[in-house]
Short mmCIF file of C-alpha atoms in Angstrom, two decimals:
data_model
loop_
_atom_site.label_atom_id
_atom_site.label_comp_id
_atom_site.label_asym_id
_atom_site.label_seq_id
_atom_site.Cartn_x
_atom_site.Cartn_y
_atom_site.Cartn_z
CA UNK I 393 53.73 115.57 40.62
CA UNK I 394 57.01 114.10 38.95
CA UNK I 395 58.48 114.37 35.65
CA UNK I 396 59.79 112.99 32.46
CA UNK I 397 62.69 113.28 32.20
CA UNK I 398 64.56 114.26 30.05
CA UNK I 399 64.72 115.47 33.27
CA UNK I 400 67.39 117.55 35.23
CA UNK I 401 66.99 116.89 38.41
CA UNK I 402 70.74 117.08 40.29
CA UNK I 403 73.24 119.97 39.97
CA UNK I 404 77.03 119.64 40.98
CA UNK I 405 77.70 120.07 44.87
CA UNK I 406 81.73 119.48 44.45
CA UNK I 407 83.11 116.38 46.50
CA UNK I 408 79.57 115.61 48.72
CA UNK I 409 78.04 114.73 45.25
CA UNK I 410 74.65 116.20 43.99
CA UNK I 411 71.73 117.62 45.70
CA UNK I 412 68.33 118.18 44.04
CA UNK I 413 67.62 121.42 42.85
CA UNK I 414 64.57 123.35 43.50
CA UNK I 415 63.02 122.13 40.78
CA UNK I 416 62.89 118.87 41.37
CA UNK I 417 61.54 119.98 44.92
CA UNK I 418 58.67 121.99 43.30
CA UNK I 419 58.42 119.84 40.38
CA UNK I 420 57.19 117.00 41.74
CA UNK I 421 58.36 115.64 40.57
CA UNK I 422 62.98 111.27 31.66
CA UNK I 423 62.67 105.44 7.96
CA UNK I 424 63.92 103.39 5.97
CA UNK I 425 65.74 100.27 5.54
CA UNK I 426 68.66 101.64 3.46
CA UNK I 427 71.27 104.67 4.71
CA UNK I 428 69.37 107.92 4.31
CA UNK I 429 71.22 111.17 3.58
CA UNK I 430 69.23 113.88 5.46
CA UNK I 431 69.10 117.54 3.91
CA UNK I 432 66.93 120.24 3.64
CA UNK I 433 63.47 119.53 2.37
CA UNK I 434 63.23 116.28 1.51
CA UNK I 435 64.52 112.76 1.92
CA UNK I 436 66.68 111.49 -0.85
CA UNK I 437 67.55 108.71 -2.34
CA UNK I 438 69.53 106.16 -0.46
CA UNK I 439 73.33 106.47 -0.82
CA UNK I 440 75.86 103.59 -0.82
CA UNK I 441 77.34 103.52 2.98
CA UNK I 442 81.05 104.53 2.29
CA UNK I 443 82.77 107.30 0.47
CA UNK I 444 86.57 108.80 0.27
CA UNK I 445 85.90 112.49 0.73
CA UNK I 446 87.33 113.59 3.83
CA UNK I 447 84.93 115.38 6.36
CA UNK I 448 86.00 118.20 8.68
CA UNK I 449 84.09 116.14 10.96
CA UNK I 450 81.82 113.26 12.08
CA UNK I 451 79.21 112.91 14.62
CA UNK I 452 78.67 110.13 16.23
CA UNK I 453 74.73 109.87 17.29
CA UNK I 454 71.89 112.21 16.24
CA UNK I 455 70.24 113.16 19.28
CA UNK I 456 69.99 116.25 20.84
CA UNK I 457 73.53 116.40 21.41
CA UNK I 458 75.00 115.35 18.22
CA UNK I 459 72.59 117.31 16.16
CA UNK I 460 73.63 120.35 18.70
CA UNK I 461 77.34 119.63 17.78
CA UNK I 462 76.66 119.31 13.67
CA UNK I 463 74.46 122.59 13.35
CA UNK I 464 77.43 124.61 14.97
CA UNK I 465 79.99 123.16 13.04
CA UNK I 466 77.90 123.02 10.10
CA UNK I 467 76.61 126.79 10.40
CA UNK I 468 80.43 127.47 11.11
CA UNK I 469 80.71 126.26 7.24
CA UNK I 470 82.38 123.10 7.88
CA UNK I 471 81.68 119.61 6.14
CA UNK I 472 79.83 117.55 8.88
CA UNK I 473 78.57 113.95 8.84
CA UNK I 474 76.42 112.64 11.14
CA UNK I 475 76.01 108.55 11.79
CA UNK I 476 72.81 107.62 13.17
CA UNK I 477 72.43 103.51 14.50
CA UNK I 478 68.35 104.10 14.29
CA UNK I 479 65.99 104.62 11.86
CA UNK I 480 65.06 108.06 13.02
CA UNK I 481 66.72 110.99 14.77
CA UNK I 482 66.54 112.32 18.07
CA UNK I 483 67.67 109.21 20.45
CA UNK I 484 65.64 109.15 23.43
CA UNK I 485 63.46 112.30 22.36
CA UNK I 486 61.05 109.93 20.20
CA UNK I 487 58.06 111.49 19.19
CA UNK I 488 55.43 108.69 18.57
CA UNK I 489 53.10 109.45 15.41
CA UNK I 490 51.07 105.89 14.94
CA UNK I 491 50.41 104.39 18.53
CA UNK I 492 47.28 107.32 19.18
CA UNK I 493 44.99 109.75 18.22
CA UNK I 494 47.47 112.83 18.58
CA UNK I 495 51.44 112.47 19.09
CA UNK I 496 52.84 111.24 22.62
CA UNK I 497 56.70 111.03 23.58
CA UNK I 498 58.08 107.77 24.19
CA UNK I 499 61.09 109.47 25.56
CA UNK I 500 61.94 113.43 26.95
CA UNK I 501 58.76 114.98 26.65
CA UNK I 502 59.09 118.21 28.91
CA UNK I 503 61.03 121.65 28.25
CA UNK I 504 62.48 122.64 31.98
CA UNK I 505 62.66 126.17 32.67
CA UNK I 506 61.88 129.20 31.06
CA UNK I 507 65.65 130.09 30.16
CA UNK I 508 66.86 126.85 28.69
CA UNK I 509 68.32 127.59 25.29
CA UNK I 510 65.86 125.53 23.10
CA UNK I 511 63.22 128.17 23.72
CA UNK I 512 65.18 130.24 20.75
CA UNK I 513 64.07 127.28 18.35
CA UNK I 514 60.75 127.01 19.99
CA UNK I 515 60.05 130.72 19.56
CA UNK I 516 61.72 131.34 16.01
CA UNK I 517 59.64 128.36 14.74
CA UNK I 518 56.84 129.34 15.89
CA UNK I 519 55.96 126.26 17.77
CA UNK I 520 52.94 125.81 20.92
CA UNK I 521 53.86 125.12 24.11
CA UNK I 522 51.89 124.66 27.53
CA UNK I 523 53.58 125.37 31.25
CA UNK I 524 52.48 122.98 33.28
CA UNK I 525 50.15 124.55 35.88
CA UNK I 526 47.83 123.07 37.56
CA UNK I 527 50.11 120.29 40.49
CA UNK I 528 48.02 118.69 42.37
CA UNK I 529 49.34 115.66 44.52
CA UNK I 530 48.13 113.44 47.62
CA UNK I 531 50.06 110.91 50.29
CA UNK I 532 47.65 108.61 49.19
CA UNK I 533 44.51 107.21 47.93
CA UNK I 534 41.75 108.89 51.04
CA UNK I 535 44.15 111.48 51.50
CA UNK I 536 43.26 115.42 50.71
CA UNK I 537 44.30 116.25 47.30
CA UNK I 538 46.47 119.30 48.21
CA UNK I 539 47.65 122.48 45.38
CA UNK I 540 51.38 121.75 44.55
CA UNK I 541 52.08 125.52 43.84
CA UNK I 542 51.13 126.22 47.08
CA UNK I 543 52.74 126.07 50.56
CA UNK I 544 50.19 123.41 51.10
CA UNK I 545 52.55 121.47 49.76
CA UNK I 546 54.74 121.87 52.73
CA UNK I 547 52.66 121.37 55.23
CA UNK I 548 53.37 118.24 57.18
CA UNK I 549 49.96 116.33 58.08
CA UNK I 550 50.87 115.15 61.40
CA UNK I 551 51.98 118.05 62.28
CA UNK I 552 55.92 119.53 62.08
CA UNK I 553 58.53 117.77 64.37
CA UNK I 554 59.77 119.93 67.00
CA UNK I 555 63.38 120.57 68.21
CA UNK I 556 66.06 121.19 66.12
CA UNK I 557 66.98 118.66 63.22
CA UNK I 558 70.12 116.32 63.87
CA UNK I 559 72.44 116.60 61.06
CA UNK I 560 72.64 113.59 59.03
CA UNK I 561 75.51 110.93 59.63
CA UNK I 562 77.65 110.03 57.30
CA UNK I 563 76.28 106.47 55.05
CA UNK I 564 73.00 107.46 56.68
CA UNK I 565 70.12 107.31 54.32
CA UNK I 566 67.49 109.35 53.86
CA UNK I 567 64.60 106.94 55.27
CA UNK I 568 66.81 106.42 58.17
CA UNK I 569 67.56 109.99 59.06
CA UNK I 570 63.43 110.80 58.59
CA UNK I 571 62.63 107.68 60.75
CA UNK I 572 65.42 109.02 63.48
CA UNK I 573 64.20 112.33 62.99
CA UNK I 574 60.47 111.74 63.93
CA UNK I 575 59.05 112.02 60.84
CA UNK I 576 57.11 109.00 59.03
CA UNK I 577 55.76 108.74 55.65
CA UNK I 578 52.34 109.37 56.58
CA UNK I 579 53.85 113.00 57.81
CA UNK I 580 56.00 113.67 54.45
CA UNK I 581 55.02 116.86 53.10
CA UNK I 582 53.81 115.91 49.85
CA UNK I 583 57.42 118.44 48.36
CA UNK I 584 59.33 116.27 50.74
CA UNK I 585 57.73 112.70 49.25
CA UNK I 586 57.96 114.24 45.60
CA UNK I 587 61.85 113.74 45.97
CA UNK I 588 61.32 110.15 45.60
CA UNK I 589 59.28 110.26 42.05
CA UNK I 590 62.22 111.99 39.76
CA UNK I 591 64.87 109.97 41.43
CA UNK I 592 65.36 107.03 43.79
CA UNK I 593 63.61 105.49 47.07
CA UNK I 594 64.25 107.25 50.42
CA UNK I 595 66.34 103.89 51.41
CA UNK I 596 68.84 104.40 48.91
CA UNK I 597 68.94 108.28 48.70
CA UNK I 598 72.12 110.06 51.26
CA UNK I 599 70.13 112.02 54.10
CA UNK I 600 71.58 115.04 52.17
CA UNK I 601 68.73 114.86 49.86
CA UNK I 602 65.85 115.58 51.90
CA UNK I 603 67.59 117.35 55.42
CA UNK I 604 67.17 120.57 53.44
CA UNK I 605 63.78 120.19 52.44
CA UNK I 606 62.52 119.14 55.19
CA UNK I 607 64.02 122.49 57.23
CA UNK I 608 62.32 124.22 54.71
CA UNK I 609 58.91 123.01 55.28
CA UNK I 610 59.29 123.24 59.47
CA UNK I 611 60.76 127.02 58.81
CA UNK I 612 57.59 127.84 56.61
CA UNK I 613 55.10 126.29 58.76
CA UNK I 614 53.47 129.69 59.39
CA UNK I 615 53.07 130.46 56.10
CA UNK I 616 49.28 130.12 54.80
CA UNK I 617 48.47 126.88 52.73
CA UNK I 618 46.54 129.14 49.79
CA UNK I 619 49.86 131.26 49.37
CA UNK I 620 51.18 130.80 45.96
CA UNK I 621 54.94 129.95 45.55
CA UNK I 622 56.99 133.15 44.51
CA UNK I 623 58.35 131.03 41.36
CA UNK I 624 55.82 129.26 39.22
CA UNK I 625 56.20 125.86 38.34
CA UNK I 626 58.60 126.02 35.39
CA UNK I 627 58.33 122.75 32.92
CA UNK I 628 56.72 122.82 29.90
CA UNK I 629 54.97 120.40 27.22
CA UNK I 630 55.40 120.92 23.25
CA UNK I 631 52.08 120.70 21.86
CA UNK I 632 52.07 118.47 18.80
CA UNK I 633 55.85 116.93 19.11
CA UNK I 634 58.87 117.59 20.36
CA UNK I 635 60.09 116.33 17.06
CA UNK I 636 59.48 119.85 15.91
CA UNK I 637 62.55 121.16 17.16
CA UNK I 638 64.45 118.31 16.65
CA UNK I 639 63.74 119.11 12.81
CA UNK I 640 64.34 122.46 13.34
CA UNK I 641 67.80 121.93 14.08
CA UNK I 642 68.77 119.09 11.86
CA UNK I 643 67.46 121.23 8.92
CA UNK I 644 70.47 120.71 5.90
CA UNK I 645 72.52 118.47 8.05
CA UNK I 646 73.88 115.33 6.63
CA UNK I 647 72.61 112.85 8.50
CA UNK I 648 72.93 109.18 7.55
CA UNK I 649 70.13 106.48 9.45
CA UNK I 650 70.62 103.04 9.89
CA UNK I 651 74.78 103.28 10.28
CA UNK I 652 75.70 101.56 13.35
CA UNK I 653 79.86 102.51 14.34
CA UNK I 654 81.01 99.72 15.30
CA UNK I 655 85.25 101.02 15.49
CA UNK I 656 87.21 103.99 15.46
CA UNK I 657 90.14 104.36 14.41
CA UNK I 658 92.14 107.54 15.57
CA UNK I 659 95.72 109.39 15.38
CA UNK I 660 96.58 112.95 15.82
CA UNK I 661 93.93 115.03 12.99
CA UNK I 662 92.39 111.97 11.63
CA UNK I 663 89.48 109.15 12.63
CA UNK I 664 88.33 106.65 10.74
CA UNK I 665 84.99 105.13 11.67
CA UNK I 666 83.72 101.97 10.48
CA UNK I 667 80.51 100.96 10.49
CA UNK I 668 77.67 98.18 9.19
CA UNK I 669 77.66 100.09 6.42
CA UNK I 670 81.00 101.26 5.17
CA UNK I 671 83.96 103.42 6.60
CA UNK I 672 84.02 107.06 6.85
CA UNK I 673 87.31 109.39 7.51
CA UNK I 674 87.61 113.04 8.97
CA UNK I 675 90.16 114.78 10.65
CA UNK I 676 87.82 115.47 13.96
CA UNK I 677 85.36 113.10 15.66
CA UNK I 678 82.49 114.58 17.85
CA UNK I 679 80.92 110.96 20.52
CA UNK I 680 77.28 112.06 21.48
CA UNK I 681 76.08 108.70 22.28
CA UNK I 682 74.67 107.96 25.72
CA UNK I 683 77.03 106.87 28.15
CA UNK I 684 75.19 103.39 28.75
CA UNK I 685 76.52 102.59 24.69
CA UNK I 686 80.32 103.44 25.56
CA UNK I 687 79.75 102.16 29.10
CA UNK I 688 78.91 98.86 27.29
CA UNK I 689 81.68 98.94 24.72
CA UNK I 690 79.80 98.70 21.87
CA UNK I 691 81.90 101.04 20.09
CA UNK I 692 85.28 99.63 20.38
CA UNK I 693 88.65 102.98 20.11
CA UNK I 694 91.86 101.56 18.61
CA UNK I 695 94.00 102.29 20.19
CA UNK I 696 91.87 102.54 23.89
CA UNK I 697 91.17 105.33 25.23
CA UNK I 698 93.18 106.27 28.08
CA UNK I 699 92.64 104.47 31.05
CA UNK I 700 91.00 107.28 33.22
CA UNK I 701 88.42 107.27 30.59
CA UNK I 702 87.40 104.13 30.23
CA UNK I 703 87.15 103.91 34.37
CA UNK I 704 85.20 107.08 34.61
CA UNK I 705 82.88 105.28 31.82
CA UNK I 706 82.33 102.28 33.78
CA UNK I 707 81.29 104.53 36.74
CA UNK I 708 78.07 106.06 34.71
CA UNK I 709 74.96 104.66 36.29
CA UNK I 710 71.07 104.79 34.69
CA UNK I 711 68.42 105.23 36.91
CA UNK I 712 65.27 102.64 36.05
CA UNK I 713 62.42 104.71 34.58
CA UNK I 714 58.74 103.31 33.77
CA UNK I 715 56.67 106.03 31.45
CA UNK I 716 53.53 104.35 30.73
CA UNK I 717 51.12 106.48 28.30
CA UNK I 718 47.26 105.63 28.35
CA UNK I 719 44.68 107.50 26.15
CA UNK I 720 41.41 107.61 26.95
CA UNK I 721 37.83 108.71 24.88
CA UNK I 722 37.43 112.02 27.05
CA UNK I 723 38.50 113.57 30.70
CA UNK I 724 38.78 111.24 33.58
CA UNK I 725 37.98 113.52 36.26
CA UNK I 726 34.13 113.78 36.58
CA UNK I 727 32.60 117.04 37.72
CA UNK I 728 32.69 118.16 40.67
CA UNK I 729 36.02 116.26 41.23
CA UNK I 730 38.41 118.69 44.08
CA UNK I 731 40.92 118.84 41.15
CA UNK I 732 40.29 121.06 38.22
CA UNK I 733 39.03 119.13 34.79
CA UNK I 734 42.17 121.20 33.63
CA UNK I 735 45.05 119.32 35.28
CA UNK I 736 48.39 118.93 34.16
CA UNK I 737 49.70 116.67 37.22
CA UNK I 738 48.35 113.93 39.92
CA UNK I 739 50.68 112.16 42.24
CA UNK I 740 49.47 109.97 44.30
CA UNK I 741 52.55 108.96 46.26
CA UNK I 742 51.43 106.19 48.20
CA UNK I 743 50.73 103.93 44.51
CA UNK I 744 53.10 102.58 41.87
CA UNK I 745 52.96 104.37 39.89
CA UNK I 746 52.49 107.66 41.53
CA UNK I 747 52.65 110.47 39.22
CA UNK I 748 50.35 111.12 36.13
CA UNK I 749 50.96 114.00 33.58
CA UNK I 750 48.13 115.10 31.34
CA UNK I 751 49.85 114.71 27.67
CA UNK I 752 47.09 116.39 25.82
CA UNK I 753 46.01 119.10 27.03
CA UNK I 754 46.07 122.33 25.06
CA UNK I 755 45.66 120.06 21.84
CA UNK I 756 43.43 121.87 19.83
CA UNK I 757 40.53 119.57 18.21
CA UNK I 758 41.29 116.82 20.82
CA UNK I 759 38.34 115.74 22.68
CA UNK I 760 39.86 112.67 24.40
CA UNK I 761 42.73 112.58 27.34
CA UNK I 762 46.02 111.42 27.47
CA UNK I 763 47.71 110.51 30.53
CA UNK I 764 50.90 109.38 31.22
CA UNK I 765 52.27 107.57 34.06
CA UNK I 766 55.89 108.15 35.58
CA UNK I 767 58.22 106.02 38.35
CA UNK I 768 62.05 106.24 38.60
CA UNK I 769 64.74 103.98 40.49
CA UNK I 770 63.21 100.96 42.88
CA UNK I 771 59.56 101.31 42.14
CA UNK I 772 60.22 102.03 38.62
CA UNK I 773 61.95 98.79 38.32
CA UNK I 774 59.01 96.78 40.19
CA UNK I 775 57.25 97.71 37.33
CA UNK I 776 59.69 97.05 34.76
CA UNK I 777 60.03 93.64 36.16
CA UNK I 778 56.26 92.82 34.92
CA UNK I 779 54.61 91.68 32.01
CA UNK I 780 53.38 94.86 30.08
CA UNK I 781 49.92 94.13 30.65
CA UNK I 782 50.27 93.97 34.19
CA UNK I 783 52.43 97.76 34.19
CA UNK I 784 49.32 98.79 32.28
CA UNK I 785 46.73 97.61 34.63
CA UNK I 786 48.91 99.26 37.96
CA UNK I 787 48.65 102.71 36.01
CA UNK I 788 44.83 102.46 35.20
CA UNK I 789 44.49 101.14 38.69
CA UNK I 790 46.03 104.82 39.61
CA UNK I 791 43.80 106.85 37.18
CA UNK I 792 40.73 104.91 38.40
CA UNK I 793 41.15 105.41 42.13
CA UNK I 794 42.08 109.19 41.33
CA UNK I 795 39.15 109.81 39.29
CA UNK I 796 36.90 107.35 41.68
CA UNK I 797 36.02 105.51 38.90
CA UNK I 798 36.01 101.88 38.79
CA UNK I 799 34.82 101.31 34.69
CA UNK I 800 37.22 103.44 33.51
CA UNK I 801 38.90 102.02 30.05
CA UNK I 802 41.49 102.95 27.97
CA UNK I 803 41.57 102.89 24.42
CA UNK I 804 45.25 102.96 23.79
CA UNK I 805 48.11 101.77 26.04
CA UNK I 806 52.06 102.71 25.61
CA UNK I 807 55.50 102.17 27.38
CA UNK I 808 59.27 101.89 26.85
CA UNK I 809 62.43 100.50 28.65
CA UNK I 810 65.34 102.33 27.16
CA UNK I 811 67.03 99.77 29.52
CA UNK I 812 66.49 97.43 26.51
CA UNK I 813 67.35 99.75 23.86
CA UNK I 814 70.63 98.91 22.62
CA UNK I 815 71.52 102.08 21.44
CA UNK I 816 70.68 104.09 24.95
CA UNK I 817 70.87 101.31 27.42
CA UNK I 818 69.33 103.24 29.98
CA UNK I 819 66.57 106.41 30.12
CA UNK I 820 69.22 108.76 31.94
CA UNK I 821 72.17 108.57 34.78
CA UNK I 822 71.00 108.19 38.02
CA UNK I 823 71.84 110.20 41.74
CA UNK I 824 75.03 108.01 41.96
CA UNK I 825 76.46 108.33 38.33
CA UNK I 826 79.67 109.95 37.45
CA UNK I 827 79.11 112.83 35.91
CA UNK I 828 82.10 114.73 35.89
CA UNK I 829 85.37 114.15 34.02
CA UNK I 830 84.45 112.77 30.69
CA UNK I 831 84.21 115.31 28.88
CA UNK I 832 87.53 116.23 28.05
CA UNK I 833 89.12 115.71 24.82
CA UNK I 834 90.90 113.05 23.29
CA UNK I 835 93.96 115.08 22.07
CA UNK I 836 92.65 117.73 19.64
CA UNK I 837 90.74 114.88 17.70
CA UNK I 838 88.20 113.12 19.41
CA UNK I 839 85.30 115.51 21.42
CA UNK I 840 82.71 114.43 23.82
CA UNK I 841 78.97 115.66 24.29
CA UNK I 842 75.96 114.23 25.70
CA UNK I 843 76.61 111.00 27.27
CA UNK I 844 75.41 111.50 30.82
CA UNK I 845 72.90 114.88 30.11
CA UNK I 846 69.08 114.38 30.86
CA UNK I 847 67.22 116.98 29.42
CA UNK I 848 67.42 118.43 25.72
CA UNK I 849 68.82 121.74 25.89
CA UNK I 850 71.63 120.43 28.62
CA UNK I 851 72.42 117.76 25.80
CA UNK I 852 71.89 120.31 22.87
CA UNK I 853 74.65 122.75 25.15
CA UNK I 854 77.12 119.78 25.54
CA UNK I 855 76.86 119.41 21.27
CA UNK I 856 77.73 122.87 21.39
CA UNK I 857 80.07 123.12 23.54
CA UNK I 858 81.97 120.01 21.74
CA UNK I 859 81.45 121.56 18.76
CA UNK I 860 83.63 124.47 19.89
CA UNK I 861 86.63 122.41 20.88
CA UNK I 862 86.36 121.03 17.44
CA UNK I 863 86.11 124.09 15.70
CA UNK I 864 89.42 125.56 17.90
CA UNK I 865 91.58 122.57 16.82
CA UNK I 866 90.28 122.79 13.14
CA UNK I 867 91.73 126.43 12.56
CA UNK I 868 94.53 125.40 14.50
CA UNK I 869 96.05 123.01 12.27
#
């Protein structure tokens, strides 16, 4: 139970910070060599790097949130360019075509809800999806595997603790406030321990997190274990790629790959960005890079942005991630196993890594299984700390106890750090990141999306939303 994220796990709670949102309670818890002008079709050939037209605007990454921001402006008839450091669109949504037998995500893999706006893409292209279903999760390896869309879930094994709850202190974390409160982690309801896997350890988390959830689960105690939640379980897998709707929207955009900004140059209705492979002018200038690259500085603003900016930059924060991705010849549960052969999620909380999605199911003509392994903040960075190899054998070590089977192989092995990418820096911003105030524009001629988003359509709705401002000051002048 846990997810990749993409994922959106914190909504805005004013000045006490963020608090997770149900879903993260219920879920359970992330080309070429030369320049390449993209457009509709086909790839072209490559184009020198600089030219003197002037563009209505540029876009500075071509992720979900830059290509967000250039379809608006571009469907709004406006001359849009798009620069693009990589080789390939879509930034941390990285749909991986070579590594196995049918495409896996290196990066956001999951759609979250049934009413985020990509779904008009996914439906007017026709594309597959799956809801994840089936949640299954455990305290640990011996432990009962118990129905994660059930109030199983919130049963505590031990039994509930009694008395009213003290309310947490103020510094007080949330392992200290559960060990004051009587509750220890061999009595987490597995909802309660789930808060760990899409965000960090109980001895960093604020009390906050979990005091709510855990008043939940002692006012629900009657409840029978069998009784479905009232809301399903609300993420979502693209069969065959998420890379489908990143084409979808980058259809006719100009796009050019392999252009790394390295300054811009600004003034009242005009930027001028140079890059490694020329300089390109326009009279607005739409940032969608992740805030890890301007946290960084490796885009350098002459003159400097204003101060507040730059401070609220240096106060983004990414969360470690581990994704590992394993493939195997066929199922790994055997028959007869308490969790249905059609799974879409095992957590075992009590290993590292805990949570295991099934990647390929649905995939039609697939006979093997893909699984992939997820860990965020202090346990994700225990793995990250270790030789490949070694992350690999901890997440077969996880499949193998959960299946109870001891030969099981893999035939294919995968993982990431977007810590080490230099143009993310980090997978997404963490419960401690600044999140708010950075948005706002620079005059009417520099406009901010992305940056500290983590999922798609959130990043996609920041490009629009950007896009906007730009289009205002453009009929303005």
């Amino acid at each position: 139970m846990s997810h990749a994220r993409e994922i959106d796990t914190m909504t805005e709670s004013g000045a006490g910070g963020v608090q997770p949102t149900r879903r993260t309670v219920l879920g359970l818890g992330a080309a070429g060599a030369a320049s390449l002008m993209l457009t509709a079709g086909a790839r072209p050939p490559a184009v020198s790097g600089s030219d003197e037209r002037m563009w209505d605007a540029i876009v500075l990454g071509a992720g979900a949130a830059g290509l967000g921001a250039a379809r608006t402006l571009a469907d709004e008839g406006r001359r849009v360019l798009v620069l693009e450091a990589r080789d390939r669109i879509g930034g941390r949504m990285w749909t991986d075509r070579t590594s196995m037998s049918i495409p896996v995500e290196r990066g956001a893999e999951l759609v979250h809800g049934s009413r985020a706006s990509t779904w008009e893409i996914i439906e007017a292209a026709g594309i597959t999806t799956r809801r994840q279903q089936s949640i299954w999760g455990r305290l640990a390896p011996g432990t009962p595997w118990l129905d994660g869309t059930t109030y199983a879930s919130l049963k505590f094994p031990l039994g509930a603790p009694a008395g009213p709850l003290p309310d947490p202190e103020d510094g007080e974390t949330a392992l200290a406030w559960l060990t004051r409160v009587g509750i220890p982690p061999e009595n987490y309801p597995i909802l309660l321990a789930a808060i760990e896997v899409d965000s960090e350890q109980f001895d960093v988390l604020p009390a906050a997190w979990v005091a709510d959830t855990v008043a939940w689960a002692i006012a629900e105690q009657d409840v029978p274990a069998e009784t479905p939640f009232e809301e399903p379980y609300d993420d979502h897998r693209v069969i065959g790629g998420y890379d489908q709707v990143l084409r979808a929207i980058a259809t006719g955009l100009q796009i050019r790959l392999n252009t790394k900004v390295h300054t811009v140059e600004h003034r009242a209705g005009r930027v001028d960005v140079h890059t490694s492979r020329g300089s390109y002018k326009a009279k607005t200038l739409v940032v969608a890079l992740p805030g890890g690259v301007l946290k960084h500085g490796d885009v350098v603003f002459d003159p400097p942005l204003p101060a507040d900016r730059r401070d609220g930059l240096q106060e983004i924060e990414y969360l470690p991630v581990f994704k590992g991705i394993l493939e195997f010849a066929g199922p790994v549960l055997p028959a007869g196993h308490p969790v249905p052969a059609a799974w879409d999620v095992l957590t075992t909380f009590g290993v590292n890594p805990p949570s295991v999605w099934n990647a390929s199911i649905g995939t039609p003509g697939y006979a093997g299984e893909v699984a992939v392994f997820w860990a965020t903040g202090g346990r994700a960075q225990e793995l990250l700390d270790l030789p490949e190899a070694e992350r690999f054998a901890a997440a077969l070590a996880n499949v193998r106890d959960a299946a109870g089977d001891q030969g099981l192989q893999y035939l294919h092995a995968s993982t990431y750090d977007w810590s080490e990418d230099e143009y993310a820096r980090g997978a997404y911003p963490g419960p401690f990141s600044r999140r708010t105030g950075l948005n706002g524009p620079i005059g009417d001629t520099i406009f901010w999306a992305g940056m500290v988003t983590s999922t798609i359509h959130a990043s996609r709705n920041s490009g629009i939303t950007a896009a906007r401002q730009a289009l205002a000051a453009l009929a303005a002048r």
